[in-house]
GROMACS .gro file of C-alpha atoms in nm:
model
  367
    1MET     CA    1   0.010   0.008  -0.003
    2LYS     CA    2   0.337   0.259   0.053
    3LEU     CA    3   0.463   0.165  -0.221
    4GLY     CA    4   0.115   0.240  -0.437
    5LEU     CA    5   0.064   0.588  -0.222
    6LEU     CA    6   0.485   0.672  -0.342
    7LEU     CA    7   0.430   0.627  -0.646
    8SER     CA    8   0.051   0.792  -0.719
    9LEU     CA    9   0.289   1.104  -0.552
   10THR     CA   10   0.603   1.113  -0.775
   11LEU     CA   11   0.432   0.977  -1.130
   12PRO     CA   12   0.293   1.312  -1.206
   13LEU     CA   13   0.576   1.513  -1.106
   14VAL     CA   14   0.801   1.296  -1.359
   15PHE     CA   15   0.503   1.389  -1.641
   16TYR     CA   16   0.488   1.711  -1.545
   17ALA     CA   17   0.858   1.760  -1.576
   18GLN     CA   18   0.854   1.683  -1.927
   19ASP     CA   19   0.618   2.051  -2.008
   20GLN     CA   20   0.970   2.267  -2.147
   21THR     CA   21   0.945   2.498  -2.449
   22PRO     CA   22   1.215   2.403  -2.644
   23VAL     CA   23   1.469   2.664  -2.801
   24SER     CA   24   1.673   2.697  -3.140
   25ALA     CA   25   1.986   2.844  -3.028
   26LYS     CA   26   2.217   2.851  -2.730
   27ASN     CA   27   2.102   3.224  -2.622
   28ASP     CA   28   1.740   3.173  -2.656
   29TYR     CA   29   1.575   3.115  -2.308
   30PRO     CA   30   1.231   2.963  -2.327
   31ASN     CA   31   0.937   3.171  -2.128
   32THR     CA   32   0.651   2.931  -2.186
   33PHE     CA   33   0.380   3.180  -2.063
   34SER     CA   34   0.522   3.506  -2.288
   35SER     CA   35   0.525   3.312  -2.621
   36GLY     CA   36   0.871   3.444  -2.610
   37SER     CA   37   0.726   3.786  -2.669
   38ALA     CA   38   0.877   3.885  -2.279
   39ASN     CA   39   1.205   4.074  -2.269
   40VAL     CA   40   1.374   3.772  -2.078
   41GLN     CA   41   1.699   3.793  -1.955
   42LYS     CA   42   1.971   3.551  -1.840
   43PHE     CA   43   1.966   3.474  -1.477
   44ASP     CA   44   2.273   3.313  -1.348
   45ASN     CA   45   2.537   3.325  -1.028
   46SER     CA   46   2.619   3.653  -1.134
   47ALA     CA   47   2.293   3.816  -1.154
   48ARG     CA   48   2.193   3.713  -0.807
   49ARG     CA   49   2.153   3.981  -0.545
   50PHE     CA   50   2.126   3.689  -0.256
   51ASN     CA   51   2.246   3.378  -0.141
   52ASP     CA   52   2.028   3.074  -0.187
   53TRP     CA   53   2.204   2.773  -0.043
   54ALA     CA   54   2.249   2.685   0.339
   55VAL     CA   55   2.318   2.387   0.560
   56SER     CA   56   2.132   2.292   0.869
   57VAL     CA   57   2.227   2.123   1.185
   58GLY     CA   58   2.016   2.047   1.485
   59GLY     CA   59   1.908   1.792   1.739
   60GLY     CA   60   1.671   1.721   2.039
   61ALA     CA   61   1.395   1.528   2.170
   62ALA     CA   62   1.228   1.243   2.027
   63ILE     CA   63   0.886   1.074   2.144
   64MET     CA   64   0.667   0.792   2.023
   65LEU     CA   65   0.363   0.992   2.078
   66HIS     CA   66   0.067   0.775   1.873
   67SER     CA   67   0.154   0.412   1.938
   68ASP     CA   68   0.082   0.103   2.120
   69LEU     CA   69   0.433   0.120   2.332
   70ARG     CA   70   0.465   0.534   2.375
   71SER     CA   71   0.710   0.743   2.551
   72ILE     CA   72   0.474   0.927   2.741
   73TYR     CA   73   0.378   0.620   3.052
   74ASP     CA   74   0.169   0.651   3.336
   75GLY     CA   75   0.197   1.009   3.373
   76LYS     CA   76   0.583   0.974   3.288
   77ILE     CA   77   0.785   1.093   2.977
   78ASN     CA   78   1.056   0.922   2.848
   79GLU     CA   79   1.246   1.108   2.607
   80GLY     CA   80   1.472   1.008   2.338
   81TRP     CA   81   1.707   1.189   2.119
   82ASN     CA   82   1.725   1.273   1.748
   83ALA     CA   83   1.956   1.478   1.552
   84TYR     CA   84   1.971   1.597   1.216
   85VAL     CA   85   2.139   1.758   0.893
   86SER     CA   86   2.048   1.886   0.610
   87LEU     CA   87   2.133   2.069   0.254
   88ASP     CA   88   1.885   2.341   0.204
   89LYS     CA   89   1.805   2.514  -0.154
   90GLN     CA   90   1.591   2.781  -0.173
   91ILE     CA   91   1.393   2.807  -0.521
   92SER     CA   92   1.239   3.130  -0.404
   93HIS     CA   93   1.121   3.327  -0.126
   94THR     CA   94   0.828   3.133  -0.031
   95PHE     CA   95   0.955   2.779  -0.111
   96GLY     CA   96   1.263   2.574  -0.050
   97LEU     CA   97   1.388   2.257  -0.076
   98SER     CA   98   1.610   2.020   0.194
   99LEU     CA   99   1.769   1.700   0.136
  100GLN     CA  100   1.807   1.564   0.498
  101TYR     CA  101   1.977   1.326   0.707
  102GLN     CA  102   1.816   1.228   1.042
  103MET     CA  103   1.922   1.001   1.311
  104GLY     CA  104   1.778   0.907   1.669
  105LYS     CA  105   1.680   0.705   1.954
  106SER     CA  106   1.302   0.674   2.115
  107ASN     CA  107   1.250   0.477   2.450
  108GLN     CA  108   0.878   0.316   2.489
  109GLN     CA  109   0.695   0.176   2.759
  110GLY     CA  110   0.370  -0.058   2.758
  111GLN     CA  111   0.174  -0.334   2.941
  112LEU     CA  112  -0.075  -0.620   2.799
  113PRO     CA  113  -0.407  -0.646   2.897
  114GLY     CA  114  -0.531  -0.897   3.116
  115ALA     CA  115  -0.336  -1.183   3.297
  116GLU     CA  116  -0.101  -1.172   3.049
  117GLY     CA  117  -0.001  -0.801   3.126
  118VAL     CA  118  -0.007  -0.890   3.515
  119LYS     CA  119   0.272  -1.146   3.435
  120ALA     CA  120   0.477  -0.962   3.182
  121GLY     CA  121   0.449  -0.603   3.410
  122VAL     CA  122   0.527  -0.284   3.259
  123ALA     CA  123   0.731  -0.372   2.924
  124ASN     CA  124   1.005  -0.165   2.776
  125ALA     CA  125   1.122  -0.093   2.422
  126TRP     CA  126   1.328   0.158   2.266
  127THR     CA  127   1.378   0.213   1.890
  128LYS     CA  128   1.703   0.319   1.707
  129TYR     CA  129   1.627   0.499   1.353
  130GLN     CA  130   1.811   0.619   1.025
  131GLN     CA  131   1.604   0.832   0.822
  132ILE     CA  132   1.691   1.006   0.480
  133SER     CA  133   1.457   1.244   0.363
  134LEU     CA  134   1.336   1.547   0.103
  135LEU     CA  135   1.148   1.823   0.300
  136GLY     CA  136   0.969   2.091   0.107
  137ASP     CA  137   0.977   2.457   0.302
  138VAL     CA  138   0.722   2.704   0.296
  139ASN     CA  139   0.805   3.011   0.456
  140PHE     CA  140   0.469   3.179   0.570
  141SER     CA  141   0.606   3.510   0.685
  142ASN     CA  142   0.725   3.564   0.319
  143LEU     CA  143   0.430   3.422   0.217
  144LEU     CA  144   0.197   3.652   0.397
  145ARG     CA  145   0.391   3.955   0.458
  146ARG     CA  146   0.286   4.254   0.268
  147VAL     CA  147   0.387   4.590   0.392
  148ASP     CA  148   0.684   4.830   0.345
  149ASN     CA  149   0.984   4.710   0.434
  150ASN     CA  150   1.093   5.030   0.623
  151SER     CA  151   1.158   4.792   0.956
  152PRO     CA  152   1.384   4.472   0.878
  153TYR     CA  153   1.208   4.162   1.002
  154ARG     CA  154   1.420   3.900   1.175
  155TRP     CA  155   1.168   3.614   1.267
  156ALA     CA  156   1.000   3.391   1.038
  157LEU     CA  157   0.737   3.125   1.047
  158HIS     CA  158   0.803   2.791   0.860
  159GLY     CA  159   0.627   2.491   0.741
  160TYR     CA  160   0.728   2.148   0.613
  161LEU     CA  161   0.621   1.863   0.465
  162GLY     CA  162   0.824   1.580   0.309
  163MET     CA  163   0.881   1.235   0.279
  164GLY     CA  164   1.158   0.971   0.291
  165PHE     CA  165   1.298   0.613   0.388
  166GLN     CA  166   1.401   0.456   0.696
  167GLY     CA  167   1.550   0.225   0.840
  168TYR     CA  168   1.545   0.097   1.231
  169GLU     CA  169   1.589  -0.177   1.477
  170THR     CA  170   1.376  -0.215   1.780
  171LEU     CA  171   1.375  -0.438   2.096
  172LEU     CA  172   1.166  -0.499   2.357
  173LEU     CA  173   1.200  -0.640   2.736
  174ASP     CA  174   0.914  -0.746   2.961
  175ASN     CA  175   0.926  -1.000   3.280
  176ASP     CA  176   0.755  -1.269   3.092
  177VAL     CA  177   0.885  -1.409   2.730
  178SER     CA  178   1.213  -1.171   2.706
  179GLN     CA  179   1.359  -1.340   2.988
  180TYR     CA  180   1.368  -1.685   2.799
  181ALA     CA  181   1.468  -1.531   2.478
  182PRO     CA  182   1.537  -1.181   2.466
  183ARG     CA  183   1.641  -1.125   2.096
  184THR     CA  184   1.413  -1.338   1.939
  185PHE     CA  185   1.139  -1.299   1.721
  186PRO     CA  186   0.896  -1.139   1.744
  187ILE     CA  187   1.010  -0.910   2.007
  188ALA     CA  188   1.298  -0.753   1.793
  189VAL     CA  189   1.282  -0.615   1.486
  190ASP     CA  190   1.556  -0.511   1.219
  191GLN     CA  191   1.402  -0.336   0.927
  192LYS     CA  192   1.667  -0.255   0.641
  193LEU     CA  193   1.681   0.093   0.496
  194GLY     CA  194   1.434   0.048   0.134
  195VAL     CA  195   1.103   0.132  -0.050
  196ALA     CA  196   0.902  -0.092   0.233
  197SER     CA  197   0.973   0.188   0.533
  198PHE     CA  198   0.866   0.477   0.345
  199PHE     CA  199   0.733   0.757   0.565
  200VAL     CA  200   0.589   1.069   0.583
  201GLN     CA  201   0.654   1.359   0.792
  202THR     CA  202   0.509   1.739   0.846
  203GLY     CA  203   0.589   1.988   1.121
  204VAL     CA  204   0.637   2.363   1.189
  205GLY     CA  205   0.956   2.593   1.251
  206LEU     CA  206   1.023   2.919   1.413
  207LYS     CA  207   1.340   3.102   1.277
  208TYR     CA  208   1.526   3.415   1.401
  209ASN     CA  209   1.755   3.544   1.166
  210LEU     CA  210   2.087   3.606   1.366
  211SER     CA  211   2.328   3.747   1.145
  212LYS     CA  212   2.368   3.719   0.784
  213LEU     CA  213   2.514   3.359   0.789
  214VAL     CA  214   2.396   3.204   1.063
  215ASP     CA  215   1.992   3.160   1.168
  216VAL     CA  216   1.860   2.972   1.451
  217GLU     CA  217   1.554   2.740   1.457
  218LEU     CA  218   1.301   2.560   1.647
  219ARG     CA  219   1.141   2.276   1.504
  220SER     CA  220   0.901   2.049   1.553
  221MET     CA  221   0.817   1.757   1.318
  222TYR     CA  222   0.553   1.478   1.312
  223ILE     CA  223   0.697   1.155   1.160
  224MET     CA  224   0.428   0.906   1.027
  225SER     CA  225   0.633   0.588   0.958
  226GLY     CA  226   0.293   0.342   0.814
  227ASP     CA  227   0.443   0.101   1.030
  228GLU     CA  228   0.343  -0.114   1.286
  229GLU     CA  229   0.636  -0.282   1.433
  230PHE     CA  230   0.847   0.098   1.453
  231ASP     CA  231   0.755   0.098   1.832
  232GLY     CA  232   0.896  -0.207   1.931
  233GLY     CA  233   0.610  -0.394   1.957
  234GLY     CA  234   0.713  -0.652   1.685
  235ASP     CA  235   0.662  -0.706   1.341
  236LEU     CA  236   0.321  -0.901   1.357
  237ARG     CA  237  -0.018  -0.717   1.476
  238GLU     CA  238  -0.187  -1.087   1.566
  239THR     CA  239   0.050  -1.301   1.643
  240GLY     CA  240  -0.182  -1.579   1.809
  241HIS     CA  241  -0.025  -1.574   2.128
  242PRO     CA  242  -0.156  -1.325   2.414
  243ARG     CA  243   0.174  -1.318   2.584
  244ILE     CA  244   0.328  -1.129   2.287
  245ASN     CA  245   0.062  -0.919   2.144
  246TYR     CA  246   0.211  -0.578   2.192
  247ASN     CA  247   0.061  -0.450   1.905
  248LEU     CA  248  -0.281  -0.490   1.980
  249ILE     CA  249  -0.268  -0.230   2.270
  250ASN     CA  250  -0.480  -0.037   2.102
  251ASP     CA  251  -0.608   0.022   1.745
  252SER     CA  252  -0.319   0.234   1.570
  253TYR     CA  253  -0.163   0.064   1.269
  254SER     CA  254   0.093   0.322   1.197
  255ASP     CA  255   0.359   0.419   1.475
  256ASN     CA  256   0.441   0.784   1.506
  257LEU     CA  257   0.687   1.004   1.627
  258LEU     CA  258   0.734   1.357   1.784
  259THR     CA  259   1.046   1.557   1.754
  260VAL     CA  260   1.127   1.881   1.887
  261ASN     CA  261   1.501   2.001   1.780
  262LEU     CA  262   1.680   2.355   1.821
  263GLY     CA  263   1.922   2.407   1.515
  264LEU     CA  264   2.130   2.624   1.307
  265SER     CA  265   2.122   2.701   0.974
  266PHE     CA  266   2.436   2.820   0.780
  267LYS     CA  267   2.395   3.045   0.524
  268LEU     CA  268   2.649   2.991   0.193
  269GLY     CA  269   2.762   3.249  -0.031
  270LYS     CA  270   2.882   3.626  -0.062
  271HIS     CA  271   2.594   3.792  -0.062
  272PRO     CA  272   2.476   4.031   0.194
  273SER     CA  273   2.140   3.882   0.238
  274HIS     CA  274   1.988   3.507   0.195
  275LEU     CA  275   1.672   3.449  -0.018
  276ALA     CA  276   1.431   3.308   0.276
  277TRP     CA  277   1.490   3.676   0.399
  278HIS     CA  278   1.485   3.851   0.048
  279ASP     CA  279   1.113   3.935  -0.038
  280PRO     CA  280   1.147   4.084  -0.356
  281LEU     CA  281   0.777   4.250  -0.361
  282GLN     CA  282   0.924   4.424  -0.001
  283GLU     CA  283   1.183   4.550  -0.218
  284ALA     CA  284   0.947   4.689  -0.491
  285TYR     CA  285   0.758   4.854  -0.195
  286TYR     CA  286   1.061   5.009  -0.067
  287LYS     CA  287   1.171   5.138  -0.364
  288THR     CA  288   0.832   5.293  -0.420
  289LYS     CA  289   0.781   5.450  -0.123
  290PHE     CA  290   1.139   5.604  -0.175
  291LEU     CA  291   1.048   5.774  -0.485
  292GLU     CA  292   0.732   5.899  -0.354
  293GLU     CA  293   0.909   6.091  -0.059
  294THR     CA  294   1.214   6.202  -0.250
  295PRO     CA  295   1.170   6.575  -0.380
  296SER     CA  296   1.178   6.633  -0.746
  297ASP     CA  297   1.513   6.783  -0.866
  298ILE     CA  298   1.417   6.814  -1.205
  299VAL     CA  299   1.358   7.212  -1.359
  300VAL     CA  300   1.153   7.232  -1.640
  301CYS     CA  301   1.190   7.546  -1.881
  302GLU     CA  302   1.518   7.661  -1.668
  303LYS     CA  303   1.552   7.930  -1.941
  304GLY     CA  304   1.185   8.026  -1.984
  305ASP     CA  305   0.984   8.053  -2.288
  306GLN     CA  306   1.052   8.449  -2.444
  307ASP     CA  307   0.828   8.446  -2.697
  308ASN     CA  308   0.552   8.256  -2.524
  309ASP     CA  309   0.517   7.992  -2.823
  310GLY     CA  310   0.469   7.669  -2.550
  311VAL     CA  311   0.871   7.558  -2.670
  312CYS     CA  312   1.080   7.605  -2.345
  313ASP     CA  313   1.422   7.814  -2.482
  314ASP     CA  314   1.625   7.535  -2.387
  315TRP     CA  315   1.533   7.356  -2.686
  316ASP     CA  316   1.377   7.643  -2.919
  317ARG     CA  317   1.494   7.692  -3.213
  318GLN     CA  318   1.319   8.022  -3.289
  319VAL     CA  319   1.291   8.240  -2.978
  320ASP     CA  320   1.150   8.527  -3.100
  321THR     CA  321   0.872   8.367  -3.299
  322PRO     CA  322   0.577   8.651  -3.323
  323ALA     CA  323   0.303   8.639  -3.104
  324GLY     CA  324  -0.013   8.443  -3.231
  325ALA     CA  325   0.184   8.252  -3.480
  326ARG     CA  326   0.175   7.863  -3.484
  327VAL     CA  327   0.505   7.674  -3.398
  328ASP     CA  328   0.625   7.306  -3.455
  329GLY     CA  329   0.767   7.069  -3.152
  330ALA     CA  330   1.099   7.293  -3.218
  331GLY     CA  331   0.956   7.615  -3.164
  332VAL     CA  332   0.983   7.742  -3.570
  333ALA     CA  333   0.679   7.931  -3.676
  334LEU     CA  334   0.504   7.729  -3.948
  335ASP     CA  335   0.496   7.798  -4.302
  336MET     CA  336   0.240   7.521  -4.507
  337ASP     CA  337   0.332   7.631  -4.820
  338LEU     CA  338   0.698   7.678  -4.786
  339ASP     CA  339   0.716   8.040  -4.954
  340GLY     CA  340   0.885   8.245  -4.690
  341VAL     CA  341   0.578   8.367  -4.535
  342ILE     CA  342   0.485   8.223  -4.205
  343ASP     CA  343   0.120   8.126  -4.186
  344LEU     CA  344   0.058   8.411  -3.926
  345TYR     CA  345   0.105   8.675  -4.224
  346ASP     CA  346   0.039   8.458  -4.529
  347LYS     CA  347  -0.270   8.542  -4.708
  348CYS     CA  348  -0.264   8.283  -4.926
  349VAL     CA  349  -0.168   7.961  -4.667
  350THR     CA  350  -0.198   7.694  -4.905
  351VAL     CA  351  -0.029   7.851  -5.238
  352PRO     CA  352   0.271   8.006  -5.246
  353GLY     CA  353   0.336   8.334  -5.342
  354PRO     CA  354   0.616   8.636  -5.305
  355VAL     CA  355   0.663   8.818  -4.955
  356GLU     CA  356   0.562   9.148  -5.157
  357ASN     CA  357   0.221   8.986  -5.230
  358ASN     CA  358   0.145   8.856  -4.879
  359GLY     CA  359   0.263   8.499  -4.956
  360CYS     CA  360  -0.036   8.503  -5.260
  361PRO     CA  361   0.030   8.417  -5.640
  362ALA     CA  362   0.131   8.712  -5.837
  363GLY     CA  363  -0.216   8.902  -5.977
  364THR     CA  364  -0.408   8.825  -5.690
  365VAL     CA  365  -0.654   9.087  -5.555
  366PHE     CA  366  -0.732   9.154  -5.207
  367LYS     CA  367  -1.049   9.301  -5.113
   0.00000   0.00000   0.00000
C-alpha cells in the first residue's frame, strides 16, 4: 500500500517535468507564458543579489507519541534523542527544498491487557532509527507579509512537508517471554532501509535571523512511519499468542514519532542577504515609497519661454516667434506652403506666393 502511495505522488511530477519549451539557439531563453514576446534575460550566479544555499544541523528530543508502546506512560515522559543535518536550497522567497539525514533513538513503555499484562509487567522498548528524506519548506512569513520594508524583520514562521525512507532496529523486554529469549522473533525487529520503510513527515519551525551567516530555528516534526512495528511491539499485529500481542494494545496501525529540535542554519554565499529573508515585493514597495518621498529635482524650462510659444528656450530654435504664430515642436513658426511667409502673415496659406504679395500668387486681388 505504501509503495502505491509513493508512486501516486511521484509519477505526476515525472510527467509534468517534461512540459518544456524548446529553443532553437543557445542564446534563447524559453518562456512558456510569454510565447517569446517578453524581454527575458539570463539569470545566473553573477546576476543574483542574494544567497540561496544553506547547511542546517540540529538536535533535540524524540517522543513516540501515537503508538502501542509510548514514550509518555503513567504520567511520565521517557524521552529519547535525535539529530539531523540537511542541505537546503531556497527556490523562491516563499519555498525551498531540503535533503535531510536524521538519526535518533526513542524509548517506550507499555503493558498488555489482562492476565498476560500482570505476568509480563510493564514492558520497556527502544527504537533506533536512521532516515533520509526530502523536505518542502514554505515560508509563511514571506507568503503573508505584504507591508512596506522600512523595518527589517528577523522572525519567520516555516511549514514543512516531506517524505523519505528509514531503517530502524527495535527491542522490547518484559518480565515474561523476554527473560527466556530477549532477542528472538517477534520482540526484536531489524528493518532495513528501503521502499518498505517509506514514511511521511510534517511540522513547523520558527526561525530567527541571527546574522547574515547564521539562522537559529526551533522546529517540531511529526513523523508518520506507516509501520506497526516502529514502536518495538514486534513485526506482527496478531501473533496468535496473547503473551506477545503488544501491537494490539490499541487500534493504531501507524506508529508516529514527535521530534522537537533546536537547530542552526549556515547560509552559504558571498551576498549580504539570503533569499529566505529577501522578499522581492518588499524591495519593490520600499523603492516605490522612497521615490514617493524623494523631492523632485527636475527643473522644466530653466531658461524660460521668451516668445510664449509653448516651447522652452532650452530647445527652442526660434526664440523670437511673433505673438500668435503657430509653431512646430522645435518652436519654429509654421509655413505650410513653404513660400517664406509664415502662416500668421500669409494670405494664401496653401498656395505659395512672393513676400511682396503677402504670400499669394502674383495678380491676386485682395478685397
